[in-house]
Tab-separated table of N, CA and C in Angstrom:
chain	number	residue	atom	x	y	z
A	237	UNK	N	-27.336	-20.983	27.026
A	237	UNK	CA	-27.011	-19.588	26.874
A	237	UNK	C	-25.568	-19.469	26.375
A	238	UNK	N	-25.475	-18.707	25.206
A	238	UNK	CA	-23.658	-18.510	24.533
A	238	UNK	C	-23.012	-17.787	25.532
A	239	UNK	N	-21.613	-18.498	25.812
A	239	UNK	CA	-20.910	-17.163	26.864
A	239	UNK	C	-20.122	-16.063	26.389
A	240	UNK	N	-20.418	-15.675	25.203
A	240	UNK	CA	-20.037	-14.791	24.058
A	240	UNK	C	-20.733	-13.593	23.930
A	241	UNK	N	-21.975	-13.576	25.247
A	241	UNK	CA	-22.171	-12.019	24.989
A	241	UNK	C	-22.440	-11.181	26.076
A	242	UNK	N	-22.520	-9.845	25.488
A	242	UNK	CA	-21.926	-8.580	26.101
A	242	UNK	C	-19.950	-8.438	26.627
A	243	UNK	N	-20.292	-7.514	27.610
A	243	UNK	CA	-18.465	-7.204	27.763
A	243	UNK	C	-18.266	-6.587	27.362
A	244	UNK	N	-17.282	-5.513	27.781
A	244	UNK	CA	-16.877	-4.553	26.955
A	244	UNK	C	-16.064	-4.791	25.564
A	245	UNK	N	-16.271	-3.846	24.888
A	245	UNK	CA	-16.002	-4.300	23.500
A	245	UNK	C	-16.473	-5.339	22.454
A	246	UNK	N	-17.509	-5.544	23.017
A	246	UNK	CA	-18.570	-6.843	22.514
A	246	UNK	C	-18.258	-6.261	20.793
A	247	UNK	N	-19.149	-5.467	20.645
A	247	UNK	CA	-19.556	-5.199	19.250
A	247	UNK	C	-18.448	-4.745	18.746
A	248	UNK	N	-17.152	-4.205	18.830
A	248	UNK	CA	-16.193	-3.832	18.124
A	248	UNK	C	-15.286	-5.326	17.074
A	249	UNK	N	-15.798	-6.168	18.068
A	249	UNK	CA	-15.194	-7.561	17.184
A	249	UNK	C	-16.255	-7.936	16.246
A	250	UNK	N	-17.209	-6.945	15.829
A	250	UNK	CA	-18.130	-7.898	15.091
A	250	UNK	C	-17.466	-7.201	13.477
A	251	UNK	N	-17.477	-8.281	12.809
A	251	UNK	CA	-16.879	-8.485	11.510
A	251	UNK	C	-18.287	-7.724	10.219
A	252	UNK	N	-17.988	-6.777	9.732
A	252	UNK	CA	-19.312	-6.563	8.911
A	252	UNK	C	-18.378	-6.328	7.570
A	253	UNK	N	-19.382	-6.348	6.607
A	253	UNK	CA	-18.756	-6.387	5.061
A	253	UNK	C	-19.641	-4.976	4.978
A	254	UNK	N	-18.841	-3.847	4.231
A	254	UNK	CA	-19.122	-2.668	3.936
A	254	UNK	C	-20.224	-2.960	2.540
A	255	UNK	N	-20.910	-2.819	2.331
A	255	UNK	CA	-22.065	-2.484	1.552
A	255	UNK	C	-21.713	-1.743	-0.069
A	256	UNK	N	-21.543	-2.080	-1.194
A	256	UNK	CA	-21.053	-1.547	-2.266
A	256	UNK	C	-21.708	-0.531	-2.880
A	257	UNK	N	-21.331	0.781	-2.571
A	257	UNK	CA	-21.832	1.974	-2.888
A	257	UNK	C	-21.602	2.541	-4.422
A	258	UNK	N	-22.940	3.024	-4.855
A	258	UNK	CA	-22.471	3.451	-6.289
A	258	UNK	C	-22.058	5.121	-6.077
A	259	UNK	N	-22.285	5.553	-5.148
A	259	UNK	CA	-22.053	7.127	-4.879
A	259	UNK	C	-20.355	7.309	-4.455
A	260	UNK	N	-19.971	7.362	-5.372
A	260	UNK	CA	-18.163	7.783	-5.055
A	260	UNK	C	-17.199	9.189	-4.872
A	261	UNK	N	-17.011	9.856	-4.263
A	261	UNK	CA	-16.907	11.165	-4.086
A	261	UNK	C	-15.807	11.296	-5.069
A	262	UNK	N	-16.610	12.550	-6.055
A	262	UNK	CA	-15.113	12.891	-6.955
A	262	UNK	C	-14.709	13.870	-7.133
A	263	UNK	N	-14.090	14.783	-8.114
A	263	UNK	CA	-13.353	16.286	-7.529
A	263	UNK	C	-14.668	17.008	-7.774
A	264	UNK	N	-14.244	17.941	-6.935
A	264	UNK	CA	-14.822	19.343	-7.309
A	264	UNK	C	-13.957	20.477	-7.674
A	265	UNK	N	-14.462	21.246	-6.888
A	265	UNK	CA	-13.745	23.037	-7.525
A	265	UNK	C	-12.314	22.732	-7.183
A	266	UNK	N	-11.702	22.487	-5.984
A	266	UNK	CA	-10.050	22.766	-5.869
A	266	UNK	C	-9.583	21.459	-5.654
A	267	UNK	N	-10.267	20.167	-6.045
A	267	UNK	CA	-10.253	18.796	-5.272
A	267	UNK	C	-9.053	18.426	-6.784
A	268	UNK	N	-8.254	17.703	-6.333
A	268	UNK	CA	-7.533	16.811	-7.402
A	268	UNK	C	-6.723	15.306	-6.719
A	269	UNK	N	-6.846	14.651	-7.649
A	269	UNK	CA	-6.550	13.081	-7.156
A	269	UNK	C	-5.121	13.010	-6.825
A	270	UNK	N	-4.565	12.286	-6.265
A	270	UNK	CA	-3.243	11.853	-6.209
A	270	UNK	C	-2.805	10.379	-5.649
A	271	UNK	N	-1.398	10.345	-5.755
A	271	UNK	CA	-1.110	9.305	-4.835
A	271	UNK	C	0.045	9.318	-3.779
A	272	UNK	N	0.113	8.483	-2.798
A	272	UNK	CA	0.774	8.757	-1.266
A	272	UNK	C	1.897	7.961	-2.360
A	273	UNK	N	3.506	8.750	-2.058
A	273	UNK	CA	4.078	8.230	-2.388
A	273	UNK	C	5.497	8.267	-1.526
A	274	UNK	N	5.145	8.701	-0.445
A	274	UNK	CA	5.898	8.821	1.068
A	274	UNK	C	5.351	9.012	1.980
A	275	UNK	N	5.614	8.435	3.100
A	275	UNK	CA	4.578	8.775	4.630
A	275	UNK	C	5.941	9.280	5.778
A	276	UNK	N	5.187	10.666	5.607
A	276	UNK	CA	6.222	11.764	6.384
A	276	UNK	C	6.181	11.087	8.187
A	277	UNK	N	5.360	11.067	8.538
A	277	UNK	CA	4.610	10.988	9.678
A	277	UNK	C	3.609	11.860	10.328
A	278	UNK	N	2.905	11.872	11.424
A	278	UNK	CA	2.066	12.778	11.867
A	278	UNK	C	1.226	13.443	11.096
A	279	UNK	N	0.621	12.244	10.427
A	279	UNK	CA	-0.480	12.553	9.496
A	279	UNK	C	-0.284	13.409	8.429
A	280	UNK	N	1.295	13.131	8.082
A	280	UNK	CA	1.732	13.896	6.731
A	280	UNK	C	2.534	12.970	5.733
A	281	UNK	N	1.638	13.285	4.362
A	281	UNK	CA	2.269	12.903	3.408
A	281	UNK	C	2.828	13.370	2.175
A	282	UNK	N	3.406	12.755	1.557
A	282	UNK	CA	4.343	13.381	0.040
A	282	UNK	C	3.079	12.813	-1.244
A	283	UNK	N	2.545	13.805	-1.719
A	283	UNK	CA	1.058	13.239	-2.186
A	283	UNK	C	1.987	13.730	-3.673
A	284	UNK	N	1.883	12.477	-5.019
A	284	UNK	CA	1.900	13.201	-6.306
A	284	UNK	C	1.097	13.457	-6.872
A	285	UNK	N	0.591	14.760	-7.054
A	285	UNK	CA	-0.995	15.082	-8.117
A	285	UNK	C	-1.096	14.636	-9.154
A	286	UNK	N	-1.976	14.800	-10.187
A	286	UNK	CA	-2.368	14.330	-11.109
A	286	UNK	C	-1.780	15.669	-12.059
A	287	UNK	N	-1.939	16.743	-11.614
A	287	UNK	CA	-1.061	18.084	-12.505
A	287	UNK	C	0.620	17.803	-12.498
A	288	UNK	N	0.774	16.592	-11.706
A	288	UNK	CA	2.316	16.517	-11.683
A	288	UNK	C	3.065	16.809	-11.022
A	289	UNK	N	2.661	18.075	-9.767
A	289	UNK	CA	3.177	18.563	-8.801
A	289	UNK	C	3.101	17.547	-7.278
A	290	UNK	N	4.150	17.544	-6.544
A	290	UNK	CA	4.490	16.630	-5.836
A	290	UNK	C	4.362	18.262	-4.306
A	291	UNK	N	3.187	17.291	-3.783
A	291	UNK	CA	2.688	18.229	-2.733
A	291	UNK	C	2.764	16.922	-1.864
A	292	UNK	N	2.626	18.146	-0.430
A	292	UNK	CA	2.725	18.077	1.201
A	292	UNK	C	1.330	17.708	1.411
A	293	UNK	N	0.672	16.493	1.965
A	293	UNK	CA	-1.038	16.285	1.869
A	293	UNK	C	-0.493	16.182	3.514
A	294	UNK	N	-1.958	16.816	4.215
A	294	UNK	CA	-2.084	16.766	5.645
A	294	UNK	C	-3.165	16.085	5.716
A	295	UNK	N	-3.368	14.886	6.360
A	295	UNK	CA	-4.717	14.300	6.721
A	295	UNK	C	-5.687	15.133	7.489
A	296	UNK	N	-7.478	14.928	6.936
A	296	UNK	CA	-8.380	16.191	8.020
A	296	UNK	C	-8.226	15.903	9.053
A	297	UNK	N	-8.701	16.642	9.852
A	297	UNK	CA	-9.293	16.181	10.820
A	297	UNK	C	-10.113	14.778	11.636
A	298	UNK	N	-11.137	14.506	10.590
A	298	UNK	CA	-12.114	13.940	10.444
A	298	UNK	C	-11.875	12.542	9.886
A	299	UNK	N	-10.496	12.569	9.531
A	299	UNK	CA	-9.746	11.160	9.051
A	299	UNK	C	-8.944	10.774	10.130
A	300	UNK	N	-8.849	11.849	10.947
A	300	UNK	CA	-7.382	11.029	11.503
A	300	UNK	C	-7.681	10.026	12.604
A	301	UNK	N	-7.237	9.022	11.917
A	301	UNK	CA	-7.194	7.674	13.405
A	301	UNK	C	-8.309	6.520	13.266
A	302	UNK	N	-9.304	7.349	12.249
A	302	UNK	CA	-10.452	6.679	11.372
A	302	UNK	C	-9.959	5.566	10.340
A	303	UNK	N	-9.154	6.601	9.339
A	303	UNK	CA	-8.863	6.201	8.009
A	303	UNK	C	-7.204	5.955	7.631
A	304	UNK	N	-6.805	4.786	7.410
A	304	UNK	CA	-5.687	4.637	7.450
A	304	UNK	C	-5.034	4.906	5.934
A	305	UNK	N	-3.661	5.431	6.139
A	305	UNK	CA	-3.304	6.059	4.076
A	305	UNK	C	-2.170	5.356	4.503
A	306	UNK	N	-1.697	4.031	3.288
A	306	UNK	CA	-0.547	3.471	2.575
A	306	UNK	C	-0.044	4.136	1.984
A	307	UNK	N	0.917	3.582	1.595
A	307	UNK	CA	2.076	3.788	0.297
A	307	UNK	C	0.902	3.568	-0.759
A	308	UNK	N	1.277	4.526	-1.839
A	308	UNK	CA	0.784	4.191	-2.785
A	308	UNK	C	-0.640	3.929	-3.144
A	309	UNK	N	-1.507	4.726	-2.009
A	309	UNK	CA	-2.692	4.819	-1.997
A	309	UNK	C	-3.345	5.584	-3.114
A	310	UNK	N	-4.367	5.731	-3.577
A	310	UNK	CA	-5.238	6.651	-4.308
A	310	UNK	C	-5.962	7.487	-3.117
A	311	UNK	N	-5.700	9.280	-3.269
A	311	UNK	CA	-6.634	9.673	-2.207
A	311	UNK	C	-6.990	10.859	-3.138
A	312	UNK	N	-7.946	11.497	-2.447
A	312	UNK	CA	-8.682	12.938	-2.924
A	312	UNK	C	-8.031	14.187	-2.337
A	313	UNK	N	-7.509	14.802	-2.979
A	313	UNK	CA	-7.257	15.947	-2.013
A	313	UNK	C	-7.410	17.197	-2.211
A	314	UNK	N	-7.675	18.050	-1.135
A	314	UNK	CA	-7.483	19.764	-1.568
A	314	UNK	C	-6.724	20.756	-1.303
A	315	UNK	N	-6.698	21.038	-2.590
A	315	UNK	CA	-4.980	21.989	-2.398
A	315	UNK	C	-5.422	23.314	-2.417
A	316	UNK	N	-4.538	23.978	-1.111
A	316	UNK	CA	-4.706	24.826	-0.670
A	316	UNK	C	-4.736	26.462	-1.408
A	317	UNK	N	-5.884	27.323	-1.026
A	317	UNK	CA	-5.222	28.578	-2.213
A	317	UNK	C	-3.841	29.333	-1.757
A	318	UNK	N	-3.708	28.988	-0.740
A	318	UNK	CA	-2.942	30.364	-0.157
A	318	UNK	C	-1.300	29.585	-0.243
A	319	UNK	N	-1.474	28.556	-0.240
A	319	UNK	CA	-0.170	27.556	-0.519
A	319	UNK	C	-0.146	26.371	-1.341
A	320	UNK	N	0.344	26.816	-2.552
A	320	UNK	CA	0.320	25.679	-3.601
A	320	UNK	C	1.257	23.965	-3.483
A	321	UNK	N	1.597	24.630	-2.071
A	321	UNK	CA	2.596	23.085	-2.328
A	321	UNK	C	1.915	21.985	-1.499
A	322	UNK	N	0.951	22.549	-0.990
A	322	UNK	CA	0.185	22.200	0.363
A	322	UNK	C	-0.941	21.595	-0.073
A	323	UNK	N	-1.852	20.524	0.695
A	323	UNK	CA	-3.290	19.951	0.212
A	323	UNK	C	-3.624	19.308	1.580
A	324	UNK	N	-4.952	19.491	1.411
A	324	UNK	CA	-5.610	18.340	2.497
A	324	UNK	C	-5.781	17.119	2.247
A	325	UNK	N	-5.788	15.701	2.778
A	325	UNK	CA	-6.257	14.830	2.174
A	325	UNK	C	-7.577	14.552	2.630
A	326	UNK	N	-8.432	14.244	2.066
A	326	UNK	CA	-10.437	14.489	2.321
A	326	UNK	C	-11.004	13.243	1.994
A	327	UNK	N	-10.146	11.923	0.991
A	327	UNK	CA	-10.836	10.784	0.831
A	327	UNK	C	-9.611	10.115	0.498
A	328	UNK	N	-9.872	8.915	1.078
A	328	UNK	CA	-8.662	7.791	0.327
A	328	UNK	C	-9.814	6.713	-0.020
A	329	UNK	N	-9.236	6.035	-1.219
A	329	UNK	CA	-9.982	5.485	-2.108
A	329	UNK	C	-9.204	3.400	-1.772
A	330	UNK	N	-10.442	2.708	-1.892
A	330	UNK	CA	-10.138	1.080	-1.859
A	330	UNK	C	-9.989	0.946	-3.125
A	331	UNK	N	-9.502	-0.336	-3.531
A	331	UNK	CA	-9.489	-0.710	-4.494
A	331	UNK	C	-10.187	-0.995	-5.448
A	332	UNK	N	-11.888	-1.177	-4.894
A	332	UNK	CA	-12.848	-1.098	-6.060
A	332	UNK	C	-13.372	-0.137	-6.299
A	333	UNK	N	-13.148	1.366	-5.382
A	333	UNK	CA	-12.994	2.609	-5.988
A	333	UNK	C	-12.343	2.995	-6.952
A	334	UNK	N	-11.023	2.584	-7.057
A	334	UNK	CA	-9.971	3.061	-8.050
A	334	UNK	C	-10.489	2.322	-9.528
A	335	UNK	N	-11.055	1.103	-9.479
A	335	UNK	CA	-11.530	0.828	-10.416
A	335	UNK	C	-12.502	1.144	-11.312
A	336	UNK	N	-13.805	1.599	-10.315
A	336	UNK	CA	-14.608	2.240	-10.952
A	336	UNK	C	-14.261	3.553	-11.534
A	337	UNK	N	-13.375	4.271	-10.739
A	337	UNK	CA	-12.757	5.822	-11.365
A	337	UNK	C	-12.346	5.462	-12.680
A	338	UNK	N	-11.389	4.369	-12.582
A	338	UNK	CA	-10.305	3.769	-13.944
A	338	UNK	C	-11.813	4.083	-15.205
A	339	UNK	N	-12.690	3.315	-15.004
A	339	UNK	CA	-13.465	3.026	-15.636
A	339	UNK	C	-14.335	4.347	-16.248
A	340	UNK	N	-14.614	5.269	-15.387
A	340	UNK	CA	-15.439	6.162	-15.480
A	340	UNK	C	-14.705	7.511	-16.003
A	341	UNK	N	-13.211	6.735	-16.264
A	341	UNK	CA	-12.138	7.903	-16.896
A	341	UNK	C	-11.923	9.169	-15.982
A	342	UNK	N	-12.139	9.117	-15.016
A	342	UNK	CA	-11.892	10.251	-13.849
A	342	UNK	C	-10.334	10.124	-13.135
A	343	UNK	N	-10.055	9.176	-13.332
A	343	UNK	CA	-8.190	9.403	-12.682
A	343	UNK	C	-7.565	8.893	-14.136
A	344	UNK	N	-6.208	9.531	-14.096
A	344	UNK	CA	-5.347	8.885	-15.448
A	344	UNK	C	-5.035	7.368	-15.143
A	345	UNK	N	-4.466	6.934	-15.918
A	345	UNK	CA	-4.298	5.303	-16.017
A	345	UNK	C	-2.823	5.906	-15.357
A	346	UNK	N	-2.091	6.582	-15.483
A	346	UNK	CA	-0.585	6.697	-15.553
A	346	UNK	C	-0.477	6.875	-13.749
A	347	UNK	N	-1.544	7.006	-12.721
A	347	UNK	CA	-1.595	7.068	-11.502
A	347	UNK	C	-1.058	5.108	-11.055
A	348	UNK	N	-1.834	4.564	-11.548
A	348	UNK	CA	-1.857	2.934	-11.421
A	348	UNK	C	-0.897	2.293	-11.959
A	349	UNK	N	-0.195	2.453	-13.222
A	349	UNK	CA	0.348	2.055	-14.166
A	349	UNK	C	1.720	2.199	-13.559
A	350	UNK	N	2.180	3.594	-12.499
A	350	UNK	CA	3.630	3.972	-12.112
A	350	UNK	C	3.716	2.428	-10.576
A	351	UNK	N	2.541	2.258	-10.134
A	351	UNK	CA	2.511	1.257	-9.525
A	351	UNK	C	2.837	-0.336	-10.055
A	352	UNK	N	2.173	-0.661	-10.990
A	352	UNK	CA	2.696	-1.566	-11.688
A	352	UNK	C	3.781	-1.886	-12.422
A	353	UNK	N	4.542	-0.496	-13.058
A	353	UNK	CA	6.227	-0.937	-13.607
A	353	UNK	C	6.935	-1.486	-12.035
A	354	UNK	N	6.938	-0.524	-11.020
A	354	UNK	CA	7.538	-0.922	-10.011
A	354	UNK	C	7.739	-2.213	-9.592
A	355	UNK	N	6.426	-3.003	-9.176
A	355	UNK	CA	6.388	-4.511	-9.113
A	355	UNK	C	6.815	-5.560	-10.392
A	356	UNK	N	6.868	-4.745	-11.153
A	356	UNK	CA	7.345	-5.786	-12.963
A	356	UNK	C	8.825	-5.410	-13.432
A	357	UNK	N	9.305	-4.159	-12.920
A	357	UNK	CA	10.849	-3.757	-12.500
A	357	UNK	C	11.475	-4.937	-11.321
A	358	UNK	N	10.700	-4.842	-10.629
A	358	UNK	CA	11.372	-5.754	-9.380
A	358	UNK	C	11.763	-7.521	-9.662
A	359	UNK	N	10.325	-7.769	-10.514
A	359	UNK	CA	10.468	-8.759	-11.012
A	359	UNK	C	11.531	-9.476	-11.736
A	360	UNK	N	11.769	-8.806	-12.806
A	360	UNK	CA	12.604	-8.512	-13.843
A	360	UNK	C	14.215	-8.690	-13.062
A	361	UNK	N	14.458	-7.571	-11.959
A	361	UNK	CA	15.496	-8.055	-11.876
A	361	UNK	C	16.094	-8.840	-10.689
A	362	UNK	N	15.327	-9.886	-10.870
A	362	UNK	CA	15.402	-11.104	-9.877
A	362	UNK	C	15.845	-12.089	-10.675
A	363	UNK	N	17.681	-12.646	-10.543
A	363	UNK	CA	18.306	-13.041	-11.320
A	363	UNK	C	18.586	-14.784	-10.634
A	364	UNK	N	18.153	-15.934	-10.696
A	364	UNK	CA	18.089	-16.866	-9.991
A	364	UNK	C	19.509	-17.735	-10.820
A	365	UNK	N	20.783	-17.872	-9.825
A	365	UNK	CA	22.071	-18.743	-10.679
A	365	UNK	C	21.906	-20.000	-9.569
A	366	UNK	N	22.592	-20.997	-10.242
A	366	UNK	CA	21.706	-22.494	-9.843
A	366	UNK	C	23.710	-23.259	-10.432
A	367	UNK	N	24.147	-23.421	-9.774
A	367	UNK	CA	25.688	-24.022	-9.617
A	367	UNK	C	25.689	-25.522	-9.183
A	368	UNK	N	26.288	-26.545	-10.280
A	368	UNK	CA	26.331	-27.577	-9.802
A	368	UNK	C	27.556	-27.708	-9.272
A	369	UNK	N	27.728	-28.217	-7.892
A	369	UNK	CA	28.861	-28.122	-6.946
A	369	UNK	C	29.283	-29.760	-7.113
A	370	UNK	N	30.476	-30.033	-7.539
A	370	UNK	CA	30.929	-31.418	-7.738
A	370	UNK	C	31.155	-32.097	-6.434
A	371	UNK	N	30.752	-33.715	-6.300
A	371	UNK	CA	31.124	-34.272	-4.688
A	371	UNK	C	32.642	-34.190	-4.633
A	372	UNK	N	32.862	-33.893	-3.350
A	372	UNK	CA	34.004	-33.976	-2.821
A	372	UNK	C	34.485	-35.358	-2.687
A	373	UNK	N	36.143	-35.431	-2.488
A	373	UNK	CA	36.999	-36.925	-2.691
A	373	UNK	C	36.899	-37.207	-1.620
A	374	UNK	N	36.707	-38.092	-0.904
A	374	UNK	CA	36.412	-38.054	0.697
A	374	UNK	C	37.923	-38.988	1.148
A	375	UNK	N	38.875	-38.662	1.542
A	375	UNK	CA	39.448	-39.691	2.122
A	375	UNK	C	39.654	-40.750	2.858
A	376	UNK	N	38.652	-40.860	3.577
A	376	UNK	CA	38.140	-41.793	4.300
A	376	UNK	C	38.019	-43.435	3.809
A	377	UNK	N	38.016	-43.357	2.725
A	377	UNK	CA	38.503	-44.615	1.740
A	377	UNK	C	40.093	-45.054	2.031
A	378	UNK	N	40.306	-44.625	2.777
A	378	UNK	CA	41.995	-44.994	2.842
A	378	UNK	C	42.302	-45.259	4.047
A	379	UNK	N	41.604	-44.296	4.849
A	379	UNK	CA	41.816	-44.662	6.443
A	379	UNK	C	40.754	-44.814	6.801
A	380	UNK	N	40.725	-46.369	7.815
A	380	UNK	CA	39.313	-46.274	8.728
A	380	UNK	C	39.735	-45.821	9.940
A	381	UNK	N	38.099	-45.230	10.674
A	381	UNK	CA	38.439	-45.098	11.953
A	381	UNK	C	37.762	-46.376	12.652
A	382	UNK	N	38.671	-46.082	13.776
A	382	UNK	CA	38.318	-47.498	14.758
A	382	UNK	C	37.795	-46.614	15.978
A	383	UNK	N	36.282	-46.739	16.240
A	383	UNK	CA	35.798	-46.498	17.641
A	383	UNK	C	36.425	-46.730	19.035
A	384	UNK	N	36.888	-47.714	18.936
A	384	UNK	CA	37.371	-48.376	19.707
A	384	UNK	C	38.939	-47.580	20.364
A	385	UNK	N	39.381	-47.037	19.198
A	385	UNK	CA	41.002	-46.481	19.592
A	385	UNK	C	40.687	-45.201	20.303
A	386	UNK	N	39.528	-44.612	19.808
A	386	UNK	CA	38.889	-43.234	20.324
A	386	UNK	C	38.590	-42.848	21.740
């Protein structure tokens, strides 16, 4: 008999691979893409839209504590009528989401692309100087020590 089962929390350690969905949620009527490009706290972020406007995204409800939002995430969000600076965030997107969007021409390239100068900026100025330091004259050629006097 394995001594590996039941206990509380049995099934929370079980490791599953999410299933590759072709159904990807994409905008609708007030929905527009963006990306997290500050994490305020308390489930608030500095979201940049895709119109260019740099809005306040509040995580739903229904995300919070579920769904975790990075730096520099791709998420869905909806911006509010009654306050334009304001949005919900309603989906954050993995990485083989963002790809298929890339693909299906539904987010700009210029969302991904502001991600990539960053890491090729950084690169760039990583300046490696390499100094050959000459041996020192050691004097010790002139005087020995004697253990012994010590």
């Amino acid at each position: 008999m394995p001594n590996n089962k039941g206990g509380k929390n049995y099934k929370k350690g079980k490791k599953d691979n999410k299933p590759k969905t072709s159904n990807i949620r994409k905008t609708q009527d007030t929905e527009i893409y963006g990306e997290v490009i500050k994490i305020n706290g308390n489930g608030r972020f500095t979201v940049r839209c895709t119109d260019g406007i740099e809005r306040l995204g509040i995580i739903r409800g229904k995300l919070r504590k579920r769904a975790w939002v990075n730096m520099n995430s791709i998420v869905l969000a909806d911006v509010w009528n009654f306050e334009d600076k304001k949005c919900s965030i309603i989906h954050i997107y993995d990485s083989s989401d963002i790809e298929i969007l890339l693909e299906s021409r539904e987010i700009p390239e210029t969302l991904i692309s502001n991600n990539d100068e960053l890491y090729n900026d950084f690169e760039e100025d990583i300046e490696i100087k390499t100094y050959d330091i000459p041996p020192e004259e050691s004097s010790s050629d002139d005087e020995e020590i004697d253990l012994d006097d010590i």
